Amino acid sequence: MDNLSLLPSPRSLTLTAGHYALTANRRIVLQGVAPGDLLMPARYLQDTLAQYADVGWELSATTLRPAHEVGAVLRVAPGKVPHEQGYELTITPEQITIEAQSPVGVLYGVYTLAQIVRQRGRELPTLHIEDWPDFTVRGVMLDISRDKVPRMDTIFDLIDMLASWKVNQVQLYTEHTFAYHQHPDVWARASPITGDEILALDRFCCERHIELVPNQNSFGHMHRWLVHDRYAPLSEVHGEFSVPWGTMSGPFSLCPGDPGSLELVRSLYDELLPHFSSKQFNVGCDETFDLGQGRSKEECERRGVERVYLDFLHKVHQEVAGRGYTMQFWGDIIVHKPDLISELPKDSIALEWGYEADHPFDEHGAMFASSGIPFYVCPGTSSWTSIAGRTDNALANLRSAAENGLKHGATGYLNTDWGDLGHWQVLPVSYIGFAVGAAYSWALEANLDMDVAAVVSTHAFHDPTGNMGRLAYDLGNVYQAPGVKVHNGSALFWTLQRSFEELHKREGPTPDFAASLEAIDQAMEPLSQARMRRADATLIAREFENTARMLRHACRRGQLMLGQESTGAELTRNALDDDMRDIIREYEAIWLLRNRPGGLADSAAALEKARADYKA
């Protein structure tokens, strides 16, 4: 593509001989619909031309003036492009034309054109692009409940970036971080998203043809509610309960047989939903591990855990449908009892999620498809419980979701970004996963061979040297350096999370901490050569420097615990205590530059816990 980098790569691009020189005093002509319907993409193009080509083009809805004044035409032409979100972009030596069936297609054509202008300035290659998406819905879900609630400017900037990659659905995963007026005790220290902010965010998303889908977990993951005296009686358990990897301490899930559980859910829906223009609603209902181990034990033994789960899900569905919404729900519980899938509400959407490279999207997708239940495939960025990401795992997981989603007719692709156990990863660690998920969900075949590091450097970090994308890619693969495979996480993350006593009890191979230190240093080498053209470039550098420092500390912590020698730094308890103290100070400072203060104390406490071993 003549060294042209596009994200996502279009499914059909033909370069032609020649170029188009951008000159001043031309017009962007809007045609085919009411001009206001194309105002957002027209303004976006106008701003891009001014910033990257130093030309000022006015907007016009008429062609009465001389034709040579027309620099670009943005046209809605329903008969020209068959797909509702598709577009055709043509650059000739005389002008630029974008045609689409709808205003959203015009916007996507403008986003592609803007990427070309950013790279080529005033002289554009002549070309013809025909493009449309594989998945009608291409979403991103951000965890704002464990423990990081982003500032509004952070959310706006991220949504702008995702929109430019043609993402068209966003969800904010919520447990307790919406400011419910009826339930102030639950979010008192969480710096929650307010109704006022959701209204502004919804408008912002609509202008970019993004659907902001409300999200509120409604069954499991309710511990932030159930720890309060007012809600504690609704809990399934209050002590320890079994989970697939061991035990956890309750409370965790609502008791489905308690009438108060549904009353609580109703009150949340009545207050949350009116703030959104979307008529879809993600009710969560995942990982109800404790169901049948407490108050519902007798009923679950008699009828089966999945049957009890499904009955409560039907009640939730009635509440959602009765308010005029389509219910989305996580499908992890019901796949354990495939014969019940056909009993799911046919007007709901199952969210088939899994985050490892070998997750059975094929098997589970076939279950939902054969039962006639609409479903999304839901992979993830692999950023959480890793500190720096898991690049290779993320790429394989994102690809498998796209391949098998297309194979079984998934109606959407929802890329998830979680914050388990403190949300230690900084936001830019997730850029690789966001970018690749956007590319694969738009046009899988056209993007399979993308140079991920180079594309992310250009379109996420705005670093034309390629160094920042390479750094993020390689640092995200440090998780493999210890030589120990960890499900849904990394060995270095757990070396920081667990106490020395817990680490000593761990069975299995010993991580190679020396090799990990070498891999970290190699991955960070390009930082000094990066040339990011972003307002937050300095902050991104700080974020990756402290991320690398956390990884190095994990290695030295492991070496100290095992009595190994280390090079390049003093390996004593006092030295590691001082290092962790400085890491935490920087961690807290960086946190507040993108996120609200609520949740920071809980997140930093998990790092502080590591210092206890150094003082022993």
XYZ file of C-alpha atoms in Angstrom:
616
model
C 0.000 0.000 0.000
C 2.844 2.401 -0.846
C 3.892 2.328 2.851
C 0.471 3.635 3.836
C -0.712 2.460 7.264
C -4.457 2.261 7.905
C -6.341 1.011 10.951
C -8.377 -0.980 10.198
C -6.989 -1.922 6.812
C -9.849 -1.717 4.293
C -10.951 -4.875 2.552
C -10.225 -3.402 -0.909
C -7.665 -0.707 -1.725
C -6.356 0.082 -5.199
C -3.578 2.634 -5.646
C -3.581 4.511 -8.938
C -0.804 6.446 -10.594
C -0.723 10.045 -9.493
C -1.366 12.274 -6.523
C -3.770 14.920 -5.278
C -2.284 18.158 -3.979
C -4.232 19.762 -1.152
C -4.470 23.520 -1.663
C -6.167 26.322 0.237
C -9.549 27.915 -0.479
C -11.460 24.793 -1.454
C -14.777 23.476 -0.192
C -16.092 20.301 1.434
C -19.493 19.713 -0.162
C -22.189 17.786 1.727
C -24.762 15.951 -0.375
C -27.586 13.426 -0.187
C -29.091 14.152 3.231
C -29.788 17.122 5.465
C -26.415 18.870 5.850
C -26.598 18.570 9.619
C -26.447 14.776 9.325
C -22.941 15.071 7.869
C -21.719 17.954 9.989
C -19.689 15.813 12.414
C -17.609 14.002 9.730
C -17.267 17.254 7.768
C -15.923 19.117 10.825
C -13.578 16.221 11.578
C -12.161 16.380 8.054
C -11.956 20.162 8.206
C -9.955 20.036 11.460
C -7.652 17.286 10.138
C -6.838 19.268 7.003
C -6.101 22.376 9.040
C -3.849 20.555 11.502
C -1.923 18.193 9.222
C -2.028 19.891 5.802
C -2.295 23.529 6.886
C -5.227 24.239 4.578
C -8.565 25.765 5.477
C -11.580 24.380 3.635
C -15.075 25.738 4.212
C -18.200 23.600 4.335
C -20.929 23.930 1.761
C -24.201 22.240 0.847
C -24.370 23.644 -2.683
C -22.576 22.949 -5.969
C -23.585 26.235 -7.585
C -20.126 27.716 -7.189
C -17.338 26.770 -9.671
C -16.460 23.060 -9.731
C -12.727 23.707 -9.358
C -13.410 25.038 -5.856
C -14.661 21.610 -4.706
C -11.923 19.787 -2.827
C -13.989 16.970 -1.316
C -17.515 15.630 -1.663
C -19.195 13.769 1.195
C -22.246 12.097 -0.294
C -24.931 9.774 1.033
C -25.867 7.623 -1.966
C -27.953 4.609 -0.850
C -27.800 2.836 -4.203
C -24.039 3.193 -4.519
C -22.871 1.245 -1.458
C -24.823 -1.897 -0.379
C -23.732 -2.157 3.270
C -25.266 0.297 5.744
C -21.882 1.032 7.341
C -19.839 0.675 4.150
C -18.234 3.439 2.117
C -16.233 4.134 -1.011
C -13.324 6.559 -0.894
C -11.869 7.843 -4.162
C -8.938 10.229 -4.484
C -8.231 11.480 -7.997
C -5.866 14.242 -9.145
C -8.914 16.564 -9.152
C -10.776 15.888 -5.887
C -11.748 13.541 -3.053
C -15.089 11.740 -2.977
C -16.612 9.706 -0.162
C -19.897 7.936 -0.859
C -21.920 5.798 1.520
C -25.397 4.453 2.129
C -25.731 6.375 5.388
C -24.055 9.151 7.401
C -22.185 6.574 9.503
C -20.564 5.198 6.342
C -19.489 8.718 5.398
C -17.955 9.120 8.848
C -15.978 5.883 8.438
C -14.743 7.067 5.049
C -13.626 10.341 6.624
C -11.779 8.476 9.384
C -9.854 6.529 6.732
C -9.117 9.712 4.770
C -7.943 11.457 7.938
C -5.392 8.684 8.578
C -4.024 9.209 5.074
C -3.782 12.987 5.549
C -1.960 12.579 8.878
C 0.725 10.513 7.169
C 1.006 12.350 3.823
C 0.239 15.956 4.603
C -0.596 18.029 1.535
C 0.167 15.410 -1.124
C -2.187 12.435 -1.109
C -1.874 9.256 -3.171
C -4.636 8.675 -5.682
C -6.600 5.549 -4.827
C -9.962 3.830 -4.609
C -11.220 2.059 -1.461
C -14.321 -0.110 -1.053
C -14.903 -1.059 2.534
C -17.508 -2.451 4.942
C -17.432 -4.362 8.258
C -17.527 -8.074 9.039
C -19.365 -7.533 12.347
C -22.249 -5.075 12.535
C -21.416 -4.419 16.213
C -17.778 -3.788 17.153
C -17.507 -2.886 20.809
C -15.157 -2.177 23.685
C -16.018 -2.701 27.342
C -14.006 -0.883 30.014
C -13.905 -2.060 33.615
C -14.619 0.963 35.841
C -15.260 -1.022 39.025
C -11.910 -2.693 39.968
C -10.640 -0.092 41.121
C -10.072 2.497 38.415
C -12.759 5.012 37.424
C -11.358 7.154 34.575
C -11.684 10.916 34.525
C -14.085 12.244 31.905
C -11.298 13.683 29.755
C -9.680 10.225 29.725
C -12.926 8.612 28.565
C -13.563 11.257 25.902
C -10.032 10.924 24.488
C -10.230 7.128 24.433
C -13.626 7.116 22.732
C -12.346 9.531 20.098
C -9.491 7.126 19.363
C -11.751 4.061 19.286
C -14.237 5.839 17.030
C -11.469 6.628 14.546
C -10.857 2.860 14.361
C -14.583 2.330 13.587
C -15.588 0.909 16.985
C -19.343 1.505 17.340
C -20.311 0.256 20.815
C -18.880 1.121 24.245
C -19.804 -0.220 27.676
C -18.574 0.817 31.124
C -18.583 -2.314 33.275
C -20.263 -1.312 36.535
C -20.670 -3.002 39.875
C -20.891 -0.066 42.313
C -19.469 2.949 40.482
C -22.617 4.701 39.246
C -23.813 7.395 41.665
C -27.190 5.920 42.587
C -29.058 8.511 44.651
C -30.943 5.763 46.475
C -27.750 3.914 47.429
C -25.055 6.456 48.383
C -23.242 4.241 50.903
C -22.149 1.812 48.198
C -20.222 4.336 46.063
C -19.266 6.837 48.767
C -15.492 6.341 48.319
C -15.470 5.226 44.687
C -15.561 8.567 42.782
C -18.420 7.218 40.668
C -19.740 8.198 37.255
C -22.744 10.487 37.749
C -25.975 10.726 35.815
C -24.927 14.146 34.561
C -21.695 12.668 33.194
C -23.483 9.770 31.510
C -25.805 12.191 29.725
C -22.810 14.106 28.359
C -20.965 10.918 27.452
C -24.008 9.475 25.691
C -24.302 12.621 23.558
C -20.570 12.494 22.784
C -20.874 8.866 21.669
C -23.988 9.449 19.555
C -22.186 12.178 17.610
C -19.594 9.544 16.668
C -22.200 6.867 15.857
C -21.198 4.879 18.950
C -23.862 3.205 21.062
C -23.171 3.670 24.771
C -24.772 0.559 26.278
C -25.699 0.688 29.980
C -24.010 -1.972 32.081
C -24.798 -3.062 35.655
C -23.944 -6.450 37.108
C -27.084 -7.888 38.637
C -26.343 -11.294 40.221
C -22.691 -12.185 40.826
C -19.892 -9.684 41.535
C -22.134 -7.862 44.010
C -19.714 -7.949 46.961
C -19.300 -4.150 46.944
C -23.007 -3.997 47.775
C -23.369 -6.987 50.046
C -20.623 -5.951 52.477
C -22.934 -3.165 53.683
C -25.426 -3.945 56.449
C -28.344 -2.670 54.374
C -27.749 -5.264 51.633
C -26.012 -8.088 53.527
C -29.235 -10.093 54.044
C -29.507 -10.499 50.256
C -26.261 -12.453 49.970
C -26.045 -16.100 48.965
C -23.069 -16.723 51.298
C -21.090 -14.823 53.900
C -18.203 -17.207 54.457
C -15.827 -19.139 52.242
C -17.044 -20.829 49.074
C -15.444 -22.955 46.405
C -14.349 -21.584 43.033
C -12.622 -23.423 40.158
C -9.171 -22.293 41.343
C -9.662 -22.785 45.115
C -11.721 -20.768 47.583
C -13.007 -17.219 47.981
C -14.631 -15.347 50.830
C -18.149 -14.012 50.517
C -20.349 -12.176 50.191
C -20.368 -12.334 46.405
C -23.695 -13.126 44.683
C -27.285 -12.184 45.359
C -29.501 -14.971 46.659
C -31.900 -15.603 43.752
C -34.683 -16.867 46.014
C -34.788 -13.735 48.162
C -37.513 -11.321 46.923
C -35.293 -8.448 48.045
C -32.713 -9.357 45.397
C -35.119 -8.555 42.583
C -36.325 -5.440 44.395
C -32.736 -4.162 44.514
C -32.239 -4.920 40.827
C -35.437 -3.030 39.953
C -34.326 0.049 41.848
C -30.975 0.080 40.045
C -32.555 -0.244 36.608
C -35.121 2.480 37.266
C -32.402 4.952 38.191
C -29.651 3.982 35.725
C -31.386 3.337 32.407
C -33.025 6.727 31.722
C -29.572 8.293 31.296
C -28.861 6.306 28.097
C -30.281 6.585 24.580
C -29.391 2.925 23.879
C -32.133 0.333 24.113
C -29.726 -2.469 24.984
C -28.641 -3.296 28.529
C -25.875 -5.574 29.815
C -27.042 -7.115 33.108
C -23.863 -9.153 33.691
C -24.878 -12.241 35.719
C -21.478 -13.935 35.273
C -19.354 -16.070 37.594
C -22.023 -16.839 40.186
C -19.633 -19.369 41.750
C -21.235 -19.331 45.184
C -24.715 -20.188 43.937
C -25.844 -23.385 45.676
C -23.217 -23.123 48.428
C -25.310 -21.009 50.761
C -28.952 -20.085 51.107
C -29.879 -21.721 47.771
C -28.099 -24.977 48.510
C -31.204 -27.105 49.039
C -32.987 -25.761 45.965
C -29.883 -26.160 43.779
C -29.409 -29.747 44.948
C -33.023 -30.463 44.093
C -33.277 -28.660 40.751
C -29.693 -28.072 39.619
C -27.549 -24.946 39.888
C -27.987 -23.957 36.242
C -31.793 -24.291 36.456
C -31.917 -22.025 39.503
C -29.610 -19.599 37.718
C -31.785 -19.619 34.579
C -34.964 -18.947 36.554
C -33.456 -15.812 38.086
C -32.108 -14.744 34.689
C -35.650 -14.983 33.313
C -36.876 -12.701 36.102
C -34.144 -10.200 35.279
C -35.109 -10.442 31.624
C -38.720 -9.608 32.457
C -37.550 -6.445 34.214
C -35.355 -5.456 31.275
C -37.873 -6.266 28.541
C -40.648 -4.602 30.496
C -38.699 -1.366 30.319
C -38.281 -1.697 26.555
C -34.655 -2.925 26.467
C -32.849 -5.862 24.899
C -30.972 -7.819 27.577
C -27.309 -8.704 27.156
C -25.846 -11.199 29.648
C -22.600 -13.127 30.096
C -23.021 -16.701 28.874
C -20.420 -18.491 31.011
C -22.845 -20.177 33.428
C -25.386 -21.499 30.967
C -22.810 -23.177 28.676
C -22.251 -25.726 31.452
C -25.768 -27.004 30.793
C -26.165 -26.858 26.983
C -29.647 -28.383 27.010
C -30.913 -25.267 28.806
C -29.590 -22.820 26.206
C -32.705 -23.231 24.093
C -34.749 -21.960 27.052
C -32.973 -18.602 27.082
C -35.129 -15.643 26.034
C -34.890 -15.463 22.250
C -34.827 -11.670 22.315
C -31.728 -11.554 24.550
C -28.067 -11.498 23.532
C -25.615 -13.961 25.077
C -22.069 -12.684 25.570
C -19.661 -15.565 24.932
C -16.464 -14.545 26.709
C -13.020 -16.074 27.176
C -9.537 -14.617 27.334
C -7.018 -17.355 26.635
C -5.627 -18.105 23.178
C -7.333 -21.520 23.192
C -10.733 -20.457 24.525
C -13.454 -22.638 22.891
C -15.228 -19.908 20.911
C -15.926 -22.528 18.244
C -17.653 -24.981 20.579
C -19.619 -22.391 22.538
C -20.550 -20.374 19.466
C -22.014 -23.502 17.914
C -24.179 -24.032 21.031
C -25.744 -20.577 20.874
C -26.110 -20.626 17.093
C -27.865 -24.023 17.040
C -30.324 -22.813 19.671
C -31.173 -19.639 17.772
C -29.848 -17.355 20.519
C -28.161 -14.167 19.239
C -24.664 -13.822 20.676
C -21.511 -11.705 20.695
C -17.983 -13.087 20.897
C -16.130 -11.355 23.725
C -12.324 -11.674 23.774
C -10.050 -9.326 25.707
C -6.963 -7.148 25.628
C -5.114 -9.528 28.044
C -3.858 -6.471 29.942
C -5.159 -7.271 33.430
C -3.268 -9.350 36.029
C -0.175 -8.932 33.873
C 1.192 -5.407 34.616
C 2.414 -4.944 31.018
C 0.001 -7.088 28.993
C 0.250 -10.452 27.246
C 0.726 -9.535 23.599
C 0.871 -12.938 21.910
C -2.030 -14.292 23.953
C -4.120 -11.217 23.160
C -3.522 -11.481 19.418
C -4.459 -15.164 19.332
C -7.519 -14.650 21.546
C -8.765 -11.687 19.494
C -8.262 -13.580 16.239
C -10.000 -16.753 17.433
C -13.009 -14.740 18.560
C -13.303 -13.087 15.147
C -12.819 -16.307 13.177
C -15.320 -18.325 15.179
C -17.740 -15.457 15.568
C -17.926 -15.175 11.784
C -18.140 -18.955 11.467
C -21.201 -19.217 13.715
C -22.948 -15.961 12.859
C -22.214 -13.881 15.962
C -24.074 -10.582 15.788
C -21.308 -8.646 17.548
C -17.728 -8.542 18.795
C -17.163 -7.021 22.254
C -13.516 -6.518 23.217
C -13.112 -6.402 27.012
C -10.548 -4.650 29.197
C -10.684 -5.714 32.843
C -9.099 -4.443 36.052
C -8.947 -7.483 38.331
C -6.970 -7.292 41.587
C -6.133 -3.610 41.640
C -6.166 -2.591 37.957
C -2.368 -2.256 37.990
C -1.948 -1.892 34.231
C -1.922 1.634 32.804
C -4.307 2.490 29.983
C -1.731 2.554 27.123
C -0.877 -1.098 27.858
C -4.308 -1.895 26.394
C -3.780 0.017 23.131
C -2.479 -3.050 21.288
C -5.547 -5.078 22.238
C -7.921 -2.232 21.384
C -6.310 -1.681 17.977
C -6.118 -5.334 16.959
C -9.678 -5.999 18.163
C -10.924 -3.067 16.082
C -9.061 -4.340 13.023
C -10.130 -7.981 13.297
C -13.786 -7.114 13.969
C -13.926 -4.720 11.007
C -12.348 -6.880 8.290
C -10.544 -9.959 9.576
C -9.010 -11.238 6.353
C -7.714 -7.803 5.346
C -6.002 -7.306 8.718
C -4.532 -10.730 9.494
C -1.087 -9.773 8.204
C -0.939 -6.362 9.849
C 2.368 -5.281 11.364
C 0.876 -4.827 14.818
C 3.772 -2.927 16.404
C 4.055 -0.511 13.475
C 0.305 0.070 13.172
C -0.120 0.685 16.887
C 2.859 3.033 16.887
C 1.301 5.074 14.074
C -2.345 5.130 15.100
C -2.324 4.777 18.904
C 0.941 6.373 20.009
C 1.272 8.716 17.001
C 4.949 7.813 16.824
C 6.096 7.699 13.191
C 9.432 6.128 14.200
C 7.693 2.882 15.183
C 9.604 2.702 18.458
C 6.713 3.179 20.871
C 4.640 0.455 19.245
C 7.622 -1.900 19.311
C 8.221 -1.149 22.997
C 4.589 -1.811 23.957
C 4.532 -5.002 21.885
C 7.746 -6.420 23.357
C 7.091 -5.354 26.940
C 3.713 -7.038 26.579
C 5.521 -10.275 25.759
C 7.741 -10.214 28.848
C 5.103 -12.426 30.478
C 6.657 -15.333 28.562
C 10.220 -14.730 29.784
C 9.808 -16.471 33.190
C 9.013 -19.709 31.345
C 5.979 -20.342 33.576
C 2.501 -20.307 32.039
C -0.180 -18.722 34.198
C -3.867 -18.839 33.285
C -5.314 -15.369 32.681
C -2.258 -13.605 34.069
C 1.518 -13.567 34.394
C 4.025 -15.031 36.831
C 5.549 -11.607 37.537
C 2.149 -10.168 38.436
C 1.568 -12.929 40.963
C 5.069 -12.535 42.361
C 4.011 -9.033 43.399
C 0.497 -10.021 44.495
C 1.406 -12.931 46.746
C 3.270 -12.875 50.035
C 6.543 -14.734 50.459
C 4.654 -17.359 52.463
C 2.155 -17.882 49.637
C 4.909 -17.985 47.022
C 6.841 -20.612 48.976
C 3.758 -22.835 49.037
C 3.324 -22.541 45.270
C 3.946 -25.727 43.328
C 5.413 -25.986 39.834
C 8.514 -24.732 38.029
C 10.491 -21.777 39.314
C 10.208 -18.636 37.156
C 13.400 -17.544 35.389
C 13.757 -14.092 36.909
C 17.180 -13.380 35.369
C 15.854 -13.969 31.855
C 12.872 -11.773 32.669
C 15.105 -8.879 33.753
C 17.002 -9.116 30.485
C 13.750 -9.169 28.475
C 12.442 -6.088 30.290
C 15.604 -4.112 29.582
C 15.581 -5.106 25.912
C 11.922 -4.172 25.526
C 12.477 -0.713 27.040
C 15.448 0.205 24.842
C 13.396 1.997 22.126
C 11.866 4.508 24.552
C 14.538 7.166 24.056
C 14.090 6.989 20.266
C 10.274 7.311 20.338
C 8.802 10.551 18.995
C 5.170 10.541 20.081
C 3.040 13.368 18.697
C 0.466 13.254 21.448
C -0.388 15.783 24.133
C 0.155 13.071 26.759
C 3.457 11.776 25.334
C 5.378 12.593 28.507
C 2.787 10.829 30.637
C 2.879 7.716 28.425
C 6.657 7.563 28.835
C 6.260 7.822 32.618
C 3.591 5.110 32.586
C 5.785 2.642 30.736
C 8.850 3.493 32.811
C 6.993 2.733 36.028
C 5.435 -0.367 34.476
C 8.930 -1.644 33.666
C 10.061 -0.770 37.167
C 7.207 -2.825 38.640
C 8.223 -5.776 36.465
C 11.873 -5.466 37.494
C 10.845 -5.264 41.131
C 8.832 -8.463 40.749
C 11.939 -10.195 39.383
C 14.154 -9.006 42.229
C 11.492 -9.858 44.767
C 11.442 -13.394 43.408
C 15.226 -13.597 43.493
C 15.336 -12.372 47.094
C 12.722 -14.906 48.137
C 14.654 -17.737 46.478
C 18.034 -16.571 47.712
C 19.311 -15.998 44.167
C 21.891 -13.439 43.128
C 20.968 -10.425 41.020
C 22.937 -8.019 38.865
C 22.443 -4.292 38.437
C 20.720 -3.533 41.761
C 21.169 -4.174 45.453
C 19.198 -7.242 46.494
C 18.325 -6.695 50.140
C 15.080 -6.258 51.989
C 15.840 -2.598 52.691
C 16.692 -1.881 49.065
C 13.502 -3.521 47.811
C 11.453 -1.711 50.439
C 12.856 1.633 49.245
C 12.256 0.687 45.619
C 8.629 -0.291 46.226
C 8.012 2.898 48.191
C 9.170 4.961 45.196
C 7.187 2.798 42.768
C 4.015 3.390 44.785
C 4.580 7.148 44.900
C 4.916 7.299 41.119
C 2.026 4.858 40.688
C -0.251 7.138 42.706
C 0.862 10.271 40.844
C 0.306 8.645 37.452
C -3.067 7.231 38.513
C -4.461 10.689 39.273
C -3.481 12.079 35.871
C -5.975 9.798 34.076
C -8.286 8.564 36.825
C -10.350 9.643 39.807
C -9.043 9.206 43.353
C -11.672 6.649 44.379
C -10.214 3.139 44.303
C -6.599 4.302 44.425
C -6.163 3.424 48.091
C -7.421 -0.121 47.511
C -5.233 -0.572 44.441
C -2.088 0.780 46.100
C -2.760 -1.313 49.225
C -2.040 -4.445 47.212
C 1.397 -3.030 46.402
C 1.920 -1.929 49.998
C 1.247 -5.503 51.080
C 4.416 -6.592 49.306
C 6.453 -4.307 51.575
C 5.365 -6.291 54.618
C 7.695 -9.115 53.534
C 10.655 -6.730 53.452
C 10.022 -5.537 57.023
C 9.668 -9.026 58.481
